[in-house]
mmCIF file of C-alpha atoms and ligand atoms in Angstrom:
data_model
loop_
_atom_site.group_PDB
_atom_site.id
_atom_site.type_symbol
_atom_site.label_atom_id
_atom_site.label_comp_id
_atom_site.label_asym_id
_atom_site.label_seq_id
_atom_site.Cartn_x
_atom_site.Cartn_y
_atom_site.Cartn_z
ATOM 1 C CA MET A 1 -10.781 -19.678 25.729
ATOM 2 C CA ASN A 2 -12.389 -22.504 26.821
ATOM 3 C CA SER A 3 -15.272 -21.452 28.810
ATOM 4 C CA LEU A 4 -18.218 -18.707 28.273
ATOM 5 C CA ASN A 5 -16.375 -16.992 31.766
ATOM 6 C CA ASN A 6 -12.946 -17.019 30.204
ATOM 7 C CA LEU A 7 -14.722 -15.351 27.215
ATOM 8 C CA LEU A 8 -16.568 -13.129 29.480
ATOM 9 C CA ALA A 9 -13.001 -11.723 30.875
ATOM 10 C CA HIS A 10 -12.145 -11.006 27.625
ATOM 11 C CA GLU A 11 -14.712 -9.006 26.695
ATOM 12 C CA ILE A 12 -14.016 -7.083 30.053
ATOM 13 C CA LYS A 13 -10.039 -6.542 28.970
ATOM 14 C CA ASP A 14 -12.020 -4.547 25.102
ATOM 15 C CA LEU A 15 -14.328 -3.115 26.687
ATOM 16 C CA TYR A 16 -11.523 -1.264 29.125
ATOM 17 C CA SER A 17 -9.935 -0.712 26.163
ATOM 18 C CA ALA A 18 -12.160 1.138 24.928
ATOM 19 C CA GLU A 19 -13.580 3.077 27.646
ATOM 20 C CA GLU A 20 -9.841 4.526 27.705
ATOM 21 C CA GLN A 21 -9.940 4.875 24.175
ATOM 22 C CA ILE A 22 -12.513 7.395 24.526
ATOM 23 C CA ILE A 23 -11.333 8.958 26.998
ATOM 24 C CA GLU A 24 -8.666 10.193 25.314
ATOM 25 C CA ALA A 25 -10.595 10.878 22.466
ATOM 26 C CA LEU A 26 -13.559 12.773 23.957
ATOM 27 C CA PRO A 27 -11.584 16.157 24.616
ATOM 28 C CA GLN A 28 -10.654 16.884 20.926
ATOM 29 C CA MET A 29 -14.156 16.502 20.191
ATOM 30 C CA ILE A 30 -15.720 18.262 22.954
ATOM 31 C CA GLU A 31 -12.806 21.020 21.873
ATOM 32 C CA LYS A 32 -14.365 20.779 18.187
ATOM 33 C CA ALA A 33 -18.088 21.257 19.285
ATOM 34 C CA GLN A 34 -19.538 24.770 18.413
ATOM 35 C CA ASN A 35 -23.005 23.944 20.200
ATOM 36 C CA GLN A 36 -22.860 24.395 23.562
ATOM 37 C CA GLU A 37 -25.574 21.897 24.649
ATOM 38 C CA LEU A 38 -23.645 19.414 22.915
ATOM 39 C CA LYS A 39 -19.916 20.357 24.139
ATOM 40 C CA ARG A 40 -22.286 19.754 27.733
ATOM 41 C CA THR A 41 -23.218 16.248 26.872
ATOM 42 C CA LEU A 42 -19.970 15.512 26.180
ATOM 43 C CA ASN A 43 -18.627 16.852 28.753
ATOM 44 C CA GLU A 44 -20.713 14.848 31.214
ATOM 45 C CA HIS A 45 -19.949 11.978 29.371
ATOM 46 C CA LEU A 46 -16.535 11.769 30.048
ATOM 47 C CA LYS A 47 -16.661 12.088 33.447
ATOM 48 C CA ILE A 48 -19.385 9.342 33.174
ATOM 49 C CA THR A 49 -16.755 7.604 31.208
ATOM 50 C CA GLU A 50 -14.511 7.715 34.109
ATOM 51 C CA GLN A 51 -16.208 6.251 36.400
ATOM 52 C CA GLN A 52 -17.160 3.481 33.750
ATOM 53 C CA LYS A 53 -13.512 2.379 33.473
ATOM 54 C CA LYS A 54 -13.669 2.191 37.108
ATOM 55 C CA ARG A 55 -15.999 0.362 37.245
ATOM 56 C CA LEU A 56 -14.895 -2.312 34.710
ATOM 57 C CA ASP A 57 -11.766 -2.890 37.302
ATOM 58 C CA LYS A 58 -14.609 -4.117 39.687
ATOM 59 C CA VAL A 59 -16.019 -6.054 37.567
ATOM 60 C CA GLN A 60 -12.297 -7.791 36.247
ATOM 61 C CA LYS A 61 -11.747 -8.243 40.207
ATOM 62 C CA LEU A 62 -15.227 -10.396 40.638
ATOM 63 C CA LEU A 63 -14.742 -12.656 36.903
ATOM 64 C CA GLU A 64 -11.374 -13.153 38.488
ATOM 65 C CA GLU A 65 -12.496 -14.434 41.970
ATOM 66 C CA SER A 66 -15.389 -16.477 39.362
ATOM 67 C CA GLY A 67 -11.709 -18.657 38.598
ATOM 68 C CA ALA A 68 -12.441 -16.914 35.133
ATOM 69 C CA SER A 69 -8.415 -16.954 33.978
ATOM 70 C CA ILE A 70 -7.812 -13.264 32.615
ATOM 71 C CA GLU A 71 -5.156 -12.521 29.861
ATOM 72 C CA GLU A 72 -1.786 -11.245 30.328
ATOM 73 C CA GLU A 73 -0.925 -9.063 27.420
ATOM 74 C CA ASP A 74 -3.109 -5.718 26.644
ATOM 75 C CA THR A 75 -6.255 -6.162 24.243
ATOM 76 C CA VAL A 76 -6.193 -2.967 22.265
ATOM 77 C CA CYS A 77 -10.312 -2.956 20.473
ATOM 78 C CA LEU A 78 -9.632 -2.291 17.638
ATOM 79 C CA GLY A 79 -13.415 -1.657 16.524
ATOM 80 C CA MET A 80 -13.392 1.700 18.889
ATOM 81 C CA GLN A 81 -10.156 2.294 17.612
ATOM 82 C CA GLY A 82 -11.764 2.433 13.858
ATOM 83 C CA LEU A 83 -14.709 4.620 14.751
ATOM 84 C CA ILE A 84 -12.301 7.037 16.920
ATOM 85 C CA GLU A 85 -9.853 6.931 13.293
ATOM 86 C CA GLU A 86 -13.090 8.140 11.930
ATOM 87 C CA GLY A 87 -14.047 10.400 13.474
ATOM 88 C CA GLN A 88 -10.749 11.901 14.074
ATOM 89 C CA LYS A 89 -10.367 11.836 9.948
ATOM 90 C CA ILE A 90 -14.036 14.101 9.233
ATOM 91 C CA MET A 91 -13.764 16.563 12.544
ATOM 92 C CA ASN A 92 -10.081 17.691 10.553
ATOM 93 C CA GLU A 93 -12.187 18.235 7.007
ATOM 94 C CA ASP A 94 -12.901 22.059 6.287
ATOM 95 C CA MET A 95 -16.623 22.144 7.674
ATOM 96 C CA GLU A 96 -18.899 25.183 9.058
ATOM 97 C CA PRO A 97 -20.028 24.514 12.301
ATOM 98 C CA GLU A 98 -22.819 23.320 12.183
ATOM 99 C CA VAL A 99 -21.372 20.799 10.035
ATOM 100 C CA MET A 100 -19.145 19.533 12.660
ATOM 101 C CA ASP A 101 -21.606 19.439 14.841
ATOM 102 C CA ALA A 102 -23.574 16.726 13.171
ATOM 103 C CA ALA A 103 -19.722 15.105 12.046
ATOM 104 C CA ILE A 104 -19.106 14.765 16.235
ATOM 105 C CA THR A 105 -22.839 13.402 16.844
ATOM 106 C CA ALA A 106 -22.434 11.467 14.425
ATOM 107 C CA ALA A 107 -19.413 9.733 15.438
ATOM 108 C CA ALA A 108 -19.919 9.968 18.974
ATOM 109 C CA GLN A 109 -23.122 8.145 18.711
ATOM 110 C CA LYS A 110 -21.592 5.676 16.187
ATOM 111 C CA ILE A 111 -19.305 5.134 19.436
ATOM 112 C CA GLU A 112 -22.096 4.456 21.855
ATOM 113 C CA HIS A 113 -23.549 2.136 19.746
ATOM 114 C CA TYR A 114 -20.842 -0.187 19.557
ATOM 115 C CA GLU A 115 -21.082 0.577 23.320
ATOM 116 C CA ILE A 116 -24.509 -0.926 24.134
ATOM 117 C CA SER A 117 -23.880 -3.917 21.881
ATOM 118 C CA ALA A 118 -20.456 -4.781 23.503
ATOM 119 C CA TYR A 119 -21.813 -4.361 26.862
ATOM 120 C CA GLY A 120 -24.952 -5.763 25.808
ATOM 121 C CA THR A 121 -23.088 -8.898 25.225
ATOM 122 C CA ALA A 122 -21.033 -8.980 28.292
ATOM 123 C CA CYS A 123 -24.052 -8.477 30.571
ATOM 124 C CA ALA A 124 -26.203 -11.527 28.900
ATOM 125 C CA TYR A 125 -22.653 -13.895 29.411
ATOM 126 C CA ALA A 126 -23.021 -12.664 33.064
ATOM 127 C CA ARG A 127 -26.769 -13.207 33.183
ATOM 128 C CA GLU A 128 -25.624 -16.863 31.731
ATOM 129 C CA LEU A 129 -23.135 -17.792 33.784
ATOM 130 C CA LYS A 130 -25.472 -16.482 36.925
ATOM 131 C CA LEU A 131 -22.589 -14.007 38.229
ATOM 132 C CA LYS A 132 -25.346 -11.580 39.492
ATOM 133 C CA GLU A 133 -22.390 -8.724 40.730
ATOM 134 C CA VAL A 134 -21.012 -8.599 37.611
ATOM 135 C CA GLU A 135 -24.212 -8.199 35.518
ATOM 136 C CA LYS A 136 -25.591 -5.108 37.636
ATOM 137 C CA LEU A 137 -22.510 -3.531 37.066
ATOM 138 C CA LEU A 138 -22.540 -4.238 33.245
ATOM 139 C CA GLN A 139 -25.930 -3.390 32.999
ATOM 140 C CA GLN A 140 -25.378 0.270 34.645
ATOM 141 C CA THR A 141 -23.423 1.373 32.370
ATOM 142 C CA LEU A 142 -25.118 0.265 29.428
ATOM 143 C CA ASP A 143 -28.166 2.019 30.823
ATOM 144 C CA GLU A 144 -25.107 4.995 30.884
ATOM 145 C CA GLU A 145 -24.611 4.282 27.180
ATOM 146 C CA TYR A 146 -28.211 4.452 26.091
ATOM 147 C CA GLU A 147 -29.038 7.473 27.590
ATOM 148 C CA ALA A 148 -25.809 9.218 26.007
ATOM 149 C CA ASP A 149 -26.964 7.785 22.981
ATOM 150 C CA GLY A 150 -30.460 9.185 23.763
ATOM 151 C CA LEU A 151 -28.931 12.429 24.329
ATOM 152 C CA LEU A 152 -27.451 13.462 21.469
ATOM 153 C CA THR A 153 -30.136 11.756 19.813
ATOM 154 C CA GLU A 154 -32.413 14.766 20.977
ATOM 155 C CA LEU A 155 -29.648 17.307 20.503
ATOM 156 C CA ALA A 156 -29.674 16.205 16.734
ATOM 157 C CA VAL A 157 -33.299 16.102 16.565
ATOM 158 C CA GLY A 158 -33.725 19.279 18.884
ATOM 159 C CA GLY A 159 -31.351 21.802 16.891
ATOM 160 C CA LEU A 160 -33.085 20.799 13.626
ATOM 161 C CA ASN A 161 -36.626 22.052 15.316
ATOM 162 C CA VAL A 162 -34.934 25.196 16.857
ATOM 163 C CA GLU A 163 -33.582 25.739 13.227
ATOM 164 C CA ALA A 164 -36.814 25.469 11.504
ATOM 165 C CA GLU A 165 -38.737 27.468 13.698
ATOM 166 C CA SER A 166 -36.355 30.495 14.456
ATOM 167 C CA GLY A 167 -36.524 34.227 13.545
ATOM 168 C CA GLU A 168 -39.307 33.464 10.796
ATOM 169 C CA GLU A 169 -42.582 34.792 11.336
ATOM 170 C CA GLU A 170 -43.823 32.734 8.639
ATOM 171 C CA ASP A 171 -46.298 29.851 11.026
ATOM 172 C CA ILE A 172 -44.533 26.947 9.114
ATOM 173 C CA SER A 173 -47.406 24.474 10.928
ATOM 174 C CA VAL A 174 -49.682 25.396 8.463
ATOM 175 C CA ARG A 175 -47.995 25.798 5.323
ATOM 176 C CA LYS A 176 -49.037 22.943 3.333
ATOM 177 C CA ILE A 177 -46.409 20.186 3.462
ATOM 178 C CA PRO A 178 -46.416 17.038 0.977
ATOM 179 C CA GLU A 179 -48.580 14.660 2.276
ATOM 180 C CA GLY A 180 -45.257 12.191 1.579
ATOM 181 C CA ARG A 181 -42.883 14.174 3.097
ATOM 182 C CA LYS A 182 -44.611 14.401 6.148
ATOM 183 C CA LYS A 183 -44.997 11.254 6.273
ATOM 184 C CA GLY A 184 -41.818 11.163 6.002
ATOM 185 C CA ARG A 185 -40.546 13.170 8.840
ATOM 186 C CA THR A 186 -43.182 11.725 11.574
ATOM 187 C CA ALA A 187 -41.267 8.897 10.627
ATOM 188 C CA ALA A 188 -37.858 9.590 11.034
ATOM 189 C CA ARG A 189 -38.698 11.453 14.104
ATOM 190 C CA LYS A 190 -40.601 8.159 15.578
ATOM 191 C CA THR A 191 -37.946 6.060 15.142
ATOM 192 C CA ALA A 192 -35.795 8.748 17.063
ATOM 193 C CA SER A 193 -37.440 8.999 19.995
ATOM 194 C CA ARG A 194 -38.743 5.108 20.581
ATOM 195 C CA SER A 195 -34.919 3.730 19.798
ATOM 196 C CA ASN A 196 -32.278 4.266 21.885
ATOM 197 C CA ALA A 197 -29.885 2.863 19.266
ATOM 198 C CA SER A 198 -31.489 5.092 16.633
ATOM 199 C CA GLY A 199 -29.068 6.214 13.955
ATOM 200 C CA ASN A 200 -28.133 10.788 14.849
ATOM 201 C CA GLY A 201 -29.085 13.543 13.297
ATOM 202 C CA SER A 202 -27.284 13.029 10.323
ATOM 203 C CA ALA A 203 -30.118 11.854 8.681
ATOM 204 C CA LYS A 204 -32.155 14.018 10.107
ATOM 205 C CA LYS A 205 -29.866 17.024 8.891
ATOM 206 C CA SER A 206 -30.603 16.162 5.901
ATOM 207 C CA ALA A 207 -34.914 16.072 6.035
ATOM 208 C CA LYS A 208 -34.187 19.379 7.704
ATOM 209 C CA SER A 209 -32.479 20.934 4.811
ATOM 210 C CA THR A 210 -35.417 20.207 1.967
ATOM 211 C CA ARG A 211 -37.846 21.683 4.549
ATOM 212 C CA THR A 212 -35.975 25.036 4.758
ATOM 213 C CA SER A 213 -35.150 25.778 1.112
ATOM 214 C CA LYS A 214 -38.933 24.991 1.183
ATOM 215 C CA SER A 215 -40.049 27.602 3.659
ATOM 216 C CA SER A 216 -37.103 30.679 3.651
ATOM 217 C CA SER A 217 -37.059 34.008 2.616
ATOM 218 C CA ALA A 218 -33.525 35.431 1.020
ATOM 219 C CA ARG A 219 -32.235 36.153 5.008
ATOM 220 C CA LYS A 220 -31.492 31.996 4.835
ATOM 221 C CA THR A 221 -29.746 31.897 2.028
ATOM 222 C CA THR A 222 -26.744 31.181 3.629
ATOM 223 C CA SER A 223 -27.505 28.496 5.798
ATOM 224 C CA ARG A 224 -29.156 26.770 3.177
ATOM 225 C CA SER A 225 -26.244 26.835 1.226
ATOM 226 C CA LYS A 226 -24.387 25.650 4.889
ATOM 227 C CA THR A 227 -27.075 23.040 4.405
ATOM 228 C CA ALA A 228 -26.678 21.842 1.068
ATOM 229 C CA LYS A 229 -22.959 21.466 2.467
ATOM 230 C CA ALA A 230 -23.791 19.789 4.660
ATOM 231 C CA LYS A 231 -26.175 17.174 3.064
ATOM 232 C CA LYS A 232 -23.120 16.999 0.393
ATOM 233 C CA SER A 233 -20.959 15.718 2.929
ATOM 234 C CA HIS A 234 -23.252 13.416 4.678
ATOM 235 C CA ALA A 235 -23.318 11.680 1.126
ATOM 236 C CA ARG A 236 -19.816 10.952 1.257
HETATM 237 FE FE1 FE B 1 -18.162 3.933 28.240
HETATM 238 ZN ZN1 ZN B 2 -12.812 -4.763 20.406
HETATM 239 FE FE1 FE B 3 -19.835 5.943 25.917
#
């Protein structure tokens, strides 16, 4: 591998394998997800992923035309393999539905972050090599991965808000929240909306459990113990 051109060709093969593995793994995640919005988001991304795989075929053709040597043997993306295995392992555990959704969201975001990193690099190589069309195609996928990640973040944060506000007559906005905690929450939310590559809802789930346990009535005991479980499972 003596040129950036060939290195890019290798990365594209790696990404091709990554996308193939994602196409195989997503149906199980969709099936296990309880939250309808999460199901829909993952389903939508499955369709997009199929397009991304086709886009990589085009990229590979363009690279060949530009003189890159395409490796004969199939590359297996070991990074994606690990991320998917990790996700499957946690999904096979016995969990409350809400906790399962949090775990699935976390696994999906790890996958998106990997892709954002890999496509970002490939895009930069294409730019360096002045392969305009290749760059454009890769950028398109990169944008889609960012968007998927953003949607997952919104879901994680949005679900949190709904639960905090649902069914309680008490106006939580006027309850006294210790200064330190209030600041922490704002910071967490800012990070979530600002960065496409932000961490997922797991951390925020824990933040929520602190909040809801303060405000909960006896009615919420069940959901509180669920959140406690969520917290525990994320701490592992
Ligand atoms: Fe993808
Ligand atoms: Zn890889
Ligand atoms: Fe993706």
